[in-house]
Coordinates of C-alpha atoms in Angstrom, one line a residue:
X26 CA 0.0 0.0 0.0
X27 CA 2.9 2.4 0.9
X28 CA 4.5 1.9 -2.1
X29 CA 1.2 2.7 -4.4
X30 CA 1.1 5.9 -2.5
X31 CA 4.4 6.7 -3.1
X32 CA 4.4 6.0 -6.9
X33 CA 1.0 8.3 -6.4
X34 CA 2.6 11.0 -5.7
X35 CA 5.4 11.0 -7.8
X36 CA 3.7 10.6 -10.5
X37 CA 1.7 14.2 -8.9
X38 CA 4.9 16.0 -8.9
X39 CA 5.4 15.0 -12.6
X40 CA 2.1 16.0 -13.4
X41 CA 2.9 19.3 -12.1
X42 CA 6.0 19.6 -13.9
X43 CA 5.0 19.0 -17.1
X44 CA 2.0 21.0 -16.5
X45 CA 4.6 24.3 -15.5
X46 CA 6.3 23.3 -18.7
X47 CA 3.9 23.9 -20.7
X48 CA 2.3 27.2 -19.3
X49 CA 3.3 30.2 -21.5
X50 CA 4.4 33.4 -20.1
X51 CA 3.7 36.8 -22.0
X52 CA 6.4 37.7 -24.8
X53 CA 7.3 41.5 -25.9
X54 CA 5.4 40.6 -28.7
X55 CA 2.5 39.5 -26.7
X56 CA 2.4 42.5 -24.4
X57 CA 2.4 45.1 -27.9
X58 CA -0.5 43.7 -29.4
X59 CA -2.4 43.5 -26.2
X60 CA -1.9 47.2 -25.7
X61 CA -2.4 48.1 -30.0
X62 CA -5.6 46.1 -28.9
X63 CA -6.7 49.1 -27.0
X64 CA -7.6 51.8 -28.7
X65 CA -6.4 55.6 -26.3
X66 CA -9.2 58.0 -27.6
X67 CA -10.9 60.9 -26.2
X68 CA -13.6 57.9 -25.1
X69 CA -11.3 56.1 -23.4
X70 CA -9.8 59.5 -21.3
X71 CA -12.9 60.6 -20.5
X72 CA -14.0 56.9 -19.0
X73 CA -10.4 56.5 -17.5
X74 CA -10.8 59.9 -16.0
X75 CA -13.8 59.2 -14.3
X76 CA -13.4 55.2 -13.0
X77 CA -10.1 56.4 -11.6
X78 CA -11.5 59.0 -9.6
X79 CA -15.3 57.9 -8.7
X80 CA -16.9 54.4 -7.6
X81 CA -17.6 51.8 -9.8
X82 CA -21.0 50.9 -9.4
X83 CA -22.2 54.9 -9.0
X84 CA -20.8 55.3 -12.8
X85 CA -22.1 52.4 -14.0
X86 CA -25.9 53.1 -12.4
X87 CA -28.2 52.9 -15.6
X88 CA -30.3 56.4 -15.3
X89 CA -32.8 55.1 -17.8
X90 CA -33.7 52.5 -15.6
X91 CA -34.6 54.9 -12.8
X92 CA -38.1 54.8 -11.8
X93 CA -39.5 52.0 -13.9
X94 CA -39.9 49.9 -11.0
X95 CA -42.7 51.0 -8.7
X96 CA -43.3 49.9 -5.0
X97 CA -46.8 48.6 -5.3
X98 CA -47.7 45.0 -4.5
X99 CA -50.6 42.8 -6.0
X100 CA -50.6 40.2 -3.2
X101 CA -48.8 40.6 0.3
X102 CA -47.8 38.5 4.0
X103 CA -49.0 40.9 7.0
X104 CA -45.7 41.6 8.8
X105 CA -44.6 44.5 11.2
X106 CA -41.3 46.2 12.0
X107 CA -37.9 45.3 10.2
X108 CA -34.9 43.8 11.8
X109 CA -31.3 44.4 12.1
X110 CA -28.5 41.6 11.9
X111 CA -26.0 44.7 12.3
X112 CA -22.1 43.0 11.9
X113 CA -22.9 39.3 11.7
X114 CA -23.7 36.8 9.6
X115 CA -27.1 35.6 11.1
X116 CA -29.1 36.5 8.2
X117 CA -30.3 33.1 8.3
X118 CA -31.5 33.1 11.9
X119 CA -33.1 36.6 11.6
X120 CA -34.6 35.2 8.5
X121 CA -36.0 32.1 10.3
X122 CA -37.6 34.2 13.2
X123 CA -38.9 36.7 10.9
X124 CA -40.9 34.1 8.8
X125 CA -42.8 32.6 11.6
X126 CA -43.5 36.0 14.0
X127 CA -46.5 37.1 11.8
X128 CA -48.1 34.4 13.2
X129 CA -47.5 36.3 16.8
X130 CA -48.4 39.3 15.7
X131 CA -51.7 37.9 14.1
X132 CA -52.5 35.7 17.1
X133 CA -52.0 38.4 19.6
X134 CA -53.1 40.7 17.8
X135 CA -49.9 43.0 18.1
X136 CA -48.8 46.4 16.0
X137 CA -44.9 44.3 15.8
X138 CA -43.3 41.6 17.6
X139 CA -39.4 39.8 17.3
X140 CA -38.2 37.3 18.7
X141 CA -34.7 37.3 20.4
X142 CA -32.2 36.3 17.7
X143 CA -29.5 36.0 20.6
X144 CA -31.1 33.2 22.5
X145 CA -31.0 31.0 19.2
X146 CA -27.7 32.1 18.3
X147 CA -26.5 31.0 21.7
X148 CA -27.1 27.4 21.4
X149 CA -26.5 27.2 17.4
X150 CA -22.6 28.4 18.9
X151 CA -22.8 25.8 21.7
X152 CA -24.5 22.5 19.6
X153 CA -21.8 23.9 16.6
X154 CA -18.8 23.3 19.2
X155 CA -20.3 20.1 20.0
X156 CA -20.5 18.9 15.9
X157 CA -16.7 19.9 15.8
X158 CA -15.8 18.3 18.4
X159 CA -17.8 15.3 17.4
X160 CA -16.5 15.3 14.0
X161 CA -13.0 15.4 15.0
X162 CA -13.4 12.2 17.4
X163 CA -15.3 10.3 14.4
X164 CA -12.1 11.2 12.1
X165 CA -9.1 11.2 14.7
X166 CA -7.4 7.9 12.6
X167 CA -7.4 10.1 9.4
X168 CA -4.5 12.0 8.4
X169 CA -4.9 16.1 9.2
X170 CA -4.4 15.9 5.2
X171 CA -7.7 13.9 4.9
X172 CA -10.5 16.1 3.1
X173 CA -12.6 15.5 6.0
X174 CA -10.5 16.7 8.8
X175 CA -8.9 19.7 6.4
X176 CA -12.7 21.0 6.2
X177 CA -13.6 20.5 10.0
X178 CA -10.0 22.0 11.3
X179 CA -10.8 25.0 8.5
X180 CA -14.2 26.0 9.6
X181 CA -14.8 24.5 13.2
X182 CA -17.4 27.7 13.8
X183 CA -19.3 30.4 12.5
X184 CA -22.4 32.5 13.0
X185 CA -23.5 31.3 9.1
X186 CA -26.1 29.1 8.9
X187 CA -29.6 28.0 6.3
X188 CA -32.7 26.8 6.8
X189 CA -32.1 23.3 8.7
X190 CA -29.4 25.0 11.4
X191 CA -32.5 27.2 11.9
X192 CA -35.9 24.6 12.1
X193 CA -33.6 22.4 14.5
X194 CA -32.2 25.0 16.8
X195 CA -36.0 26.5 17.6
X196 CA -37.7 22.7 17.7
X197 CA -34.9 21.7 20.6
X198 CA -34.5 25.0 22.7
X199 CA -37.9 26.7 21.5
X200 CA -37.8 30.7 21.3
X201 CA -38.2 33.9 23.3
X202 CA -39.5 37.4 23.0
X203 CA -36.5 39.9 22.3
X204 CA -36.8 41.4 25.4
X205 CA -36.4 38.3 27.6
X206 CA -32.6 37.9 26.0
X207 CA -32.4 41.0 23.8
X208 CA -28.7 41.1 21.9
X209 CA -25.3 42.6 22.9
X210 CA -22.6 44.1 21.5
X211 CA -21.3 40.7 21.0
X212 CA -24.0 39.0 18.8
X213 CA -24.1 42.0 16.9
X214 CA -20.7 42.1 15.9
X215 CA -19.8 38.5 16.2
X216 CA -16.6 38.7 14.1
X217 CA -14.1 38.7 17.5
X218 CA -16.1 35.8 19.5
X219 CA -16.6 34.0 16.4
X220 CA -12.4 34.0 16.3
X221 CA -12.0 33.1 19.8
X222 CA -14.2 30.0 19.7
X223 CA -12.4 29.0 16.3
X224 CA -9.1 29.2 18.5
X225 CA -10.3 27.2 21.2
X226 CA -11.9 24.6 19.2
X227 CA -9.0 23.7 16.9
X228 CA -7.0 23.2 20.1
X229 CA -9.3 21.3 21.6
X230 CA -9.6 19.3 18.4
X231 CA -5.8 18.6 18.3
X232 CA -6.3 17.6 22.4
X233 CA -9.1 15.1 21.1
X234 CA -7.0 13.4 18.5
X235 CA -3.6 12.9 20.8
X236 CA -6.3 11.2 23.3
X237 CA -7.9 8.9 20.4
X238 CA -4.1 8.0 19.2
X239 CA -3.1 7.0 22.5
X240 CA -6.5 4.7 22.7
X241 CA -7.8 6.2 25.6
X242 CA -10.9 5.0 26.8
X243 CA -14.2 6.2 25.2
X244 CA -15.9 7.1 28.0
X245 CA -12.7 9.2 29.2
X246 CA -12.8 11.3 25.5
X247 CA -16.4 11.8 26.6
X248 CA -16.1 13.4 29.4
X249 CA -13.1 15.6 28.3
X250 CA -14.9 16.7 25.4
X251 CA -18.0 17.8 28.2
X252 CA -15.3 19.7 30.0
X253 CA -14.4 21.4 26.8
X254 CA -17.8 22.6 25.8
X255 CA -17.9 23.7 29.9
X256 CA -15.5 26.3 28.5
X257 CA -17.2 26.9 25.5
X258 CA -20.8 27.5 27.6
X259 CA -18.5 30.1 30.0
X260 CA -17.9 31.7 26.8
X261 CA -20.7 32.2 25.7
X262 CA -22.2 33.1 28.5
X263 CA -20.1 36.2 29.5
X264 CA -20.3 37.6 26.0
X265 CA -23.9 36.5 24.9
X266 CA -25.8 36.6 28.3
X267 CA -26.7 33.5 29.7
X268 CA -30.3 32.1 28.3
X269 CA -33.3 31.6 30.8
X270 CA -34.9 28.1 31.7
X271 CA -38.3 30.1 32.4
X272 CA -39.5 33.4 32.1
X273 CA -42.7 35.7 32.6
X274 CA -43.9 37.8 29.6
X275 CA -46.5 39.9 29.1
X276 CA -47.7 42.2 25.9
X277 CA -50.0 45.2 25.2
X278 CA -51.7 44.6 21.8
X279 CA -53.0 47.0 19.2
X280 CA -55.8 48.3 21.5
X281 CA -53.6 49.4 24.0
X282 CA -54.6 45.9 25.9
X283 CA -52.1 44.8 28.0
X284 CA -52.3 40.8 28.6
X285 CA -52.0 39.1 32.1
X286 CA -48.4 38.1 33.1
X287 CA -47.1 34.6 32.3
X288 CA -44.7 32.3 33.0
X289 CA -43.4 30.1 30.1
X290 CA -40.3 28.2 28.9
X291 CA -38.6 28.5 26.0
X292 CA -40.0 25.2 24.6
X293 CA -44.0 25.9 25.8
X294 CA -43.4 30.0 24.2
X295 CA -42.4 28.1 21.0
X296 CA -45.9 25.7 21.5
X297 CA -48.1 28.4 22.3
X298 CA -46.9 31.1 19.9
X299 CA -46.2 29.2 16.8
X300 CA -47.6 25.1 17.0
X301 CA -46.3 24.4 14.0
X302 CA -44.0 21.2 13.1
X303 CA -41.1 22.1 11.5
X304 CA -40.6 19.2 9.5
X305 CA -43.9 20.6 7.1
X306 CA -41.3 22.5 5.5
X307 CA -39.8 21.6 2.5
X308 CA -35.9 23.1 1.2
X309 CA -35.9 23.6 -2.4
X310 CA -33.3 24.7 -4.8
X311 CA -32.9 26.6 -8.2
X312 CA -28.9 25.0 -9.4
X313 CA -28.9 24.3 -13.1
X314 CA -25.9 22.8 -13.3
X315 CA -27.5 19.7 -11.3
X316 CA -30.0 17.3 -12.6
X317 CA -33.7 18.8 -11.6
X318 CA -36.6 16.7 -9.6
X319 CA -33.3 15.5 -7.5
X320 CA -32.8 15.3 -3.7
X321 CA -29.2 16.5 -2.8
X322 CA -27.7 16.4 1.0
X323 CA -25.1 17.7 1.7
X324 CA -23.1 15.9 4.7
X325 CA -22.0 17.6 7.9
X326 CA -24.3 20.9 7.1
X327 CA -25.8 21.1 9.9
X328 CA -25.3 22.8 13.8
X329 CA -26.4 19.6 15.8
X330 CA -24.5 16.5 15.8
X331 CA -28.2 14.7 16.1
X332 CA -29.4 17.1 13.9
X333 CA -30.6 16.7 10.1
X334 CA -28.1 17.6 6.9
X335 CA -29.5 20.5 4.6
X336 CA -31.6 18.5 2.2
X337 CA -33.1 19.8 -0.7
X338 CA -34.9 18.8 -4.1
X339 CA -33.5 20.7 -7.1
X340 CA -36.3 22.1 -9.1
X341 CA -36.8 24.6 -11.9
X342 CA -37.1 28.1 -11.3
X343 CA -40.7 28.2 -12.6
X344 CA -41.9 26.1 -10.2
X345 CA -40.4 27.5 -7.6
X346 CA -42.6 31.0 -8.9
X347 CA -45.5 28.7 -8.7
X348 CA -45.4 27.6 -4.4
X349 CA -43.9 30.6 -3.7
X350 CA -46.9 32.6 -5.3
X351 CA -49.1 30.2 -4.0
X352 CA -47.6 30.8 -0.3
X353 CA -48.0 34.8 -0.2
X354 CA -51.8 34.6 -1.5
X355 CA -52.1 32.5 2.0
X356 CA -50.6 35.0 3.8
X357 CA -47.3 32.9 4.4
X358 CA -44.0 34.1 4.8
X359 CA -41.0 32.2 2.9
X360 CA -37.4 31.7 4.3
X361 CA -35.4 32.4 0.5
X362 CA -31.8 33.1 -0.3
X363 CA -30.2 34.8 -3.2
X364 CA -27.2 35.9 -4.4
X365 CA -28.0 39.4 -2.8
X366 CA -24.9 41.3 -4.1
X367 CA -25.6 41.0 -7.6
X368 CA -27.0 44.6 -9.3
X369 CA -27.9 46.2 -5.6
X370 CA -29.0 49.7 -5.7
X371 CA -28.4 50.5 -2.2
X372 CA -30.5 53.5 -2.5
X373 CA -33.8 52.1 -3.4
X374 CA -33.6 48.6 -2.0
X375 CA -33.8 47.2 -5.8
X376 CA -32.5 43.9 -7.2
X377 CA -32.8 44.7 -11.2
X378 CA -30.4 43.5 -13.5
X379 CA -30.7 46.3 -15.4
X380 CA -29.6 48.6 -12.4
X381 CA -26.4 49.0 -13.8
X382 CA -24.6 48.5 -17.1
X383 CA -20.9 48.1 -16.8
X384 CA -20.4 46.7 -20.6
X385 CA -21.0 50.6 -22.1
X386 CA -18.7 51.8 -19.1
X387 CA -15.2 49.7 -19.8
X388 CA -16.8 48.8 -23.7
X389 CA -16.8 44.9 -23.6
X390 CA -19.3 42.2 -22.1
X391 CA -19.8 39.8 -19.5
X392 CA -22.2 36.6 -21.0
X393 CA -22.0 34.4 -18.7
X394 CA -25.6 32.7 -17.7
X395 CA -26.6 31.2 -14.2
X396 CA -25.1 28.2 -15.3
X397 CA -22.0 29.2 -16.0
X398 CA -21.7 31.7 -13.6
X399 CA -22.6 28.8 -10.9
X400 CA -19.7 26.6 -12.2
X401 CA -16.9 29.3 -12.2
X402 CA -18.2 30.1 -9.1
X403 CA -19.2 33.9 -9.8
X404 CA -22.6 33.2 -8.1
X405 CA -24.2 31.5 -5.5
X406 CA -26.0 32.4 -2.3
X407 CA -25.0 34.5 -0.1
X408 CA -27.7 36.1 2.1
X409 CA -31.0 34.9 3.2
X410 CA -34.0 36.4 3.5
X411 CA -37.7 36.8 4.0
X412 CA -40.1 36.6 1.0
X413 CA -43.3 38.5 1.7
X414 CA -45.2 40.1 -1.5
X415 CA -45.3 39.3 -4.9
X416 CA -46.9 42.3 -8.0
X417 CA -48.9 39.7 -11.0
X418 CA -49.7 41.9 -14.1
X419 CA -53.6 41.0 -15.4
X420 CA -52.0 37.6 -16.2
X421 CA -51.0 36.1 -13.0
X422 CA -47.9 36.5 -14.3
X423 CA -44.9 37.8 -11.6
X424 CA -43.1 41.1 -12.4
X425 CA -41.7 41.8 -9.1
X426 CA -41.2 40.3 -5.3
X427 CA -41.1 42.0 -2.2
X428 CA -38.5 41.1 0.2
X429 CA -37.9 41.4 4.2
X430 CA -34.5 42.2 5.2
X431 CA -32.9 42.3 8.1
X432 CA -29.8 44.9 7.7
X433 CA -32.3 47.7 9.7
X434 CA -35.5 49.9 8.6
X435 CA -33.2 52.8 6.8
X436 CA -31.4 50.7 4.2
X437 CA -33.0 50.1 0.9
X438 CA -37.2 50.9 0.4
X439 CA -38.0 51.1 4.1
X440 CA -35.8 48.4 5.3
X441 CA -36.8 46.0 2.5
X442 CA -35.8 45.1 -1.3
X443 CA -37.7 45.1 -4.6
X444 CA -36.7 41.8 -7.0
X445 CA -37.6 42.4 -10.3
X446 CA -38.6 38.6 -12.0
X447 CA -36.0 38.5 -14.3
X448 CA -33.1 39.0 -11.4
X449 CA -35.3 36.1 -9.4
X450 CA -34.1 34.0 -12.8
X451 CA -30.9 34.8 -12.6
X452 CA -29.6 35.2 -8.8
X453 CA -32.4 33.0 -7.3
X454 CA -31.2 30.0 -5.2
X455 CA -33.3 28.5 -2.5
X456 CA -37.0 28.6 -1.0
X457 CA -38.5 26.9 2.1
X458 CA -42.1 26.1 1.6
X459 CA -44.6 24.4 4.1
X460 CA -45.8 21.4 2.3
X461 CA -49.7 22.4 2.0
X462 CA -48.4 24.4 -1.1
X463 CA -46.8 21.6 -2.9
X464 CA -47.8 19.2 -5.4
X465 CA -48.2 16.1 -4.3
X466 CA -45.9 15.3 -7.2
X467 CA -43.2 16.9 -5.7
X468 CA -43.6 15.9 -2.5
X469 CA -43.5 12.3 -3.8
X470 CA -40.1 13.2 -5.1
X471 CA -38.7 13.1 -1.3
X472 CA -38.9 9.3 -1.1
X473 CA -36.1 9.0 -3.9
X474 CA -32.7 8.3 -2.0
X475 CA -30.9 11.6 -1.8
X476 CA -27.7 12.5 -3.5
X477 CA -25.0 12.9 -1.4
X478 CA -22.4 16.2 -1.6
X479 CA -19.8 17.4 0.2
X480 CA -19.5 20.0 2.6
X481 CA -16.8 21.8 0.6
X482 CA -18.9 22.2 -2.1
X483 CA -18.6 26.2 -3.0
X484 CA -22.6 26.2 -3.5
X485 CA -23.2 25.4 -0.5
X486 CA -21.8 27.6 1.8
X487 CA -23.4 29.1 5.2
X488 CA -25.6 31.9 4.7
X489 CA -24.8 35.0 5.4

């Protein structure tokens, strides 16, 4: 065996060579008819004068665009009040607890109402430590070269997460108003404890394996790696706050009513307020560089060692239109995620890919399709976010989506953003639909065995 490895990798390093061999550098030659390719005209100055001394994306802002998108809605999700993820990359989690709390505001009759995003993100940090941890005991005979291990030592933490991290963390710690465990200046700029925990973690990983390699006893790994996640809790707890077994909570609604005290837990809050399974809910995807009516997993995404992998069925864009319209006329909120970067015009809140037109500005193009831009890895999602309205023309037929953000009530249109259809085609990923609005033919598709990918795989990166 250690001789096939061995021939393995020389015959690697000759790969390598011969590949550096034949690599071509640039010649004078080369270089003078690259630059006779360009041609230095009063155009070109006047376009090299102004990129070189103005922003980008503010020069390449299409004016003839401006005002063809208007802010009216055919069909809407009654929601109150917008949310701010501030510096962190919770998106998902605000995203989660903003798709359910109309239900609380409806129940209870309320003018707004949010849940506490730093009680959830409390245990997602504790239950991630825990997978790591896990992971690195499951793997401790590999190599630190093995795939595996490479990924888990790379990205042991982080406040990123998507739809499953959410739906498991709420259905095993339940949820609680803001106020009970409202957020410090350490879930909203989770950047230096996020760096910490990595820190800790990879030592503690390194602790785990020397234990595993000198076979100590299972039981005695066990309880080291309870110890470790002591630390971890401590933590947590001193920059987070630490999160309440029971609390009281009271409310006034929007006639000024204000409700008896009561005393709850986290779990019975999550009962009362919301009753709803979590496993309803189906992940879907828009990837067309995978086969469609397909169910992908994708191994180790996930915040709970117990808990379930994202799993999704690929599907076309169209009928993702079709639940999702489906949805909002029911006056249901969807958990979505897009490639939100793509032609943002900060000042409106609009996702139009006609915002800007940078092929006039440096006079060439850039053709790539969803496909390709997926495969050279251009594109892919990068923020989630809370579907609530959609405008249909006399048709039925979608022109634009409104969208729930959570990056505070002054950025875009009022806190929220304006997709027009055609950027849904194009920078579209995922959608997380309760199962009352699917086809029974698609839901059928969930019984095929699901396709397994790894975690590495640049689609499928946290949300952020």
């Amino acid at each position: 065996m250690k001789k096939i490895v061995s021939l393995s990798v020389v015959f690697l390093l000759l790969s390598g060579s011969m590949m550096a061999q034949q690599l071509k550098g640039l010649s004078t030659d080369d270089v003078t008819k690259i630059k006779k390719s360009v041609t230095i005209d009063a155009s070109f100055r006047a376009r090299q004068n102004a990129v070189t001394s103005n922003g980008i994306t503010k020069l390449a802002e299409n004016r003839e665009n401006a005002g063809k998108v208007d802010t009216y809605f055919s069909d809407k999700v009654k929601t109150k009040g917008i949310t701010n993820q501030k510096s962190s990359g919770r998106c998902w989690l605000f995203t989660g607890l903003n798709f359910v709390r109309p239900r609380v505001i409806d129940k209870l009759n309320l003018s707004e109402f949010e849940f506490s995003q730093n009680y959830s993100f409390f245990w997602d940090q504790l239950e991630k430590s825990n997978l790591f941890l896990e992971i690195i005991i499951a793997t401790a005979s590999k190599p630190m070269d093995d795939k595996t291990v490479e990924w888990a030592f790379k990205n042991p933490i982080g406040d990123g997460g998507q739809w499953t991290t959410f739906a498991d963390i709420v259905t095993k710690y339940g949820v609680v108003p803001k106020q009970i465990m409202p957020e410090t200046e350490q879930s909203d700029n989770t950047g230096k404890i996020s760096s910490l925990l990595t820190t800790k973690l990879r030592g503690y990983g390194l602790e785990l394996r020397d234990m595993v390699a000198s076979r100590k006893k299972t039981d005695v790994i066990g309880a080291r790696k309870i110890e470790m996640l002591g630390d971890v809790y401590r933590i947590l707890s001193i920059s987070l706050g630490t999160p309440p077994d029971s609390f009281s909570w009271r409310f006034k609604d929007k006639d000024d009513k204000i409700s008896v005290a009561k005393t709850y837990t986290p779990l019975s809050f999550f009962k009362e307020m919301l009753g709803i399974d979590m496993n309803d809910y189906i992940m879907f995807m828009n990837d067309p560089t995978r086969e469609y009516n397909k169910v992908y997993e994708i191994e180790y995404d996930r915040n709970m060692a117990d808990g379930k992998n994202w799993k999704y069925i690929n599907i076309s864009v169209e009928e993702l239109k079709k639940m999702a319209i489906t949805s909002i006329k029911a006056n249901e909120a969807l958990y979505f995620s897009c490639d939100v970067g793509k032609f943002l015009l900060k000042e409106n809140g609009s996702l139009d890919i006609n915002n800007f037109n940078y092929s006039d500005l440096f006079e060439t193009s850039f053709p790539m399709n969803k496909t390709q831009r997926i495969k050279s890895f251009d594109s892919g999602s990068s923020h989630a976010m809370t579907l609530t309205g959609v405008d249909l023309d006399a048709n039925g037929k979608p022109t634009k989506w409104l969208i729930e953000n959570s990056w505070g009530p002054s950025y875009g249109f009022n806190g929220q953003l304006i997709m027009t259809d055609e950027w849904f085609n194009e920078y579209f990923f995922r959608l997380v639909v309760n199962k009352s609005y699917v086809s029974g033919d698609i839901q059928k598709l969930l019984s095929q065995p699901a396709i397994k990918l790894p975690p590495w795989d640049p689609m499928f990166s946290m949300e952020f």
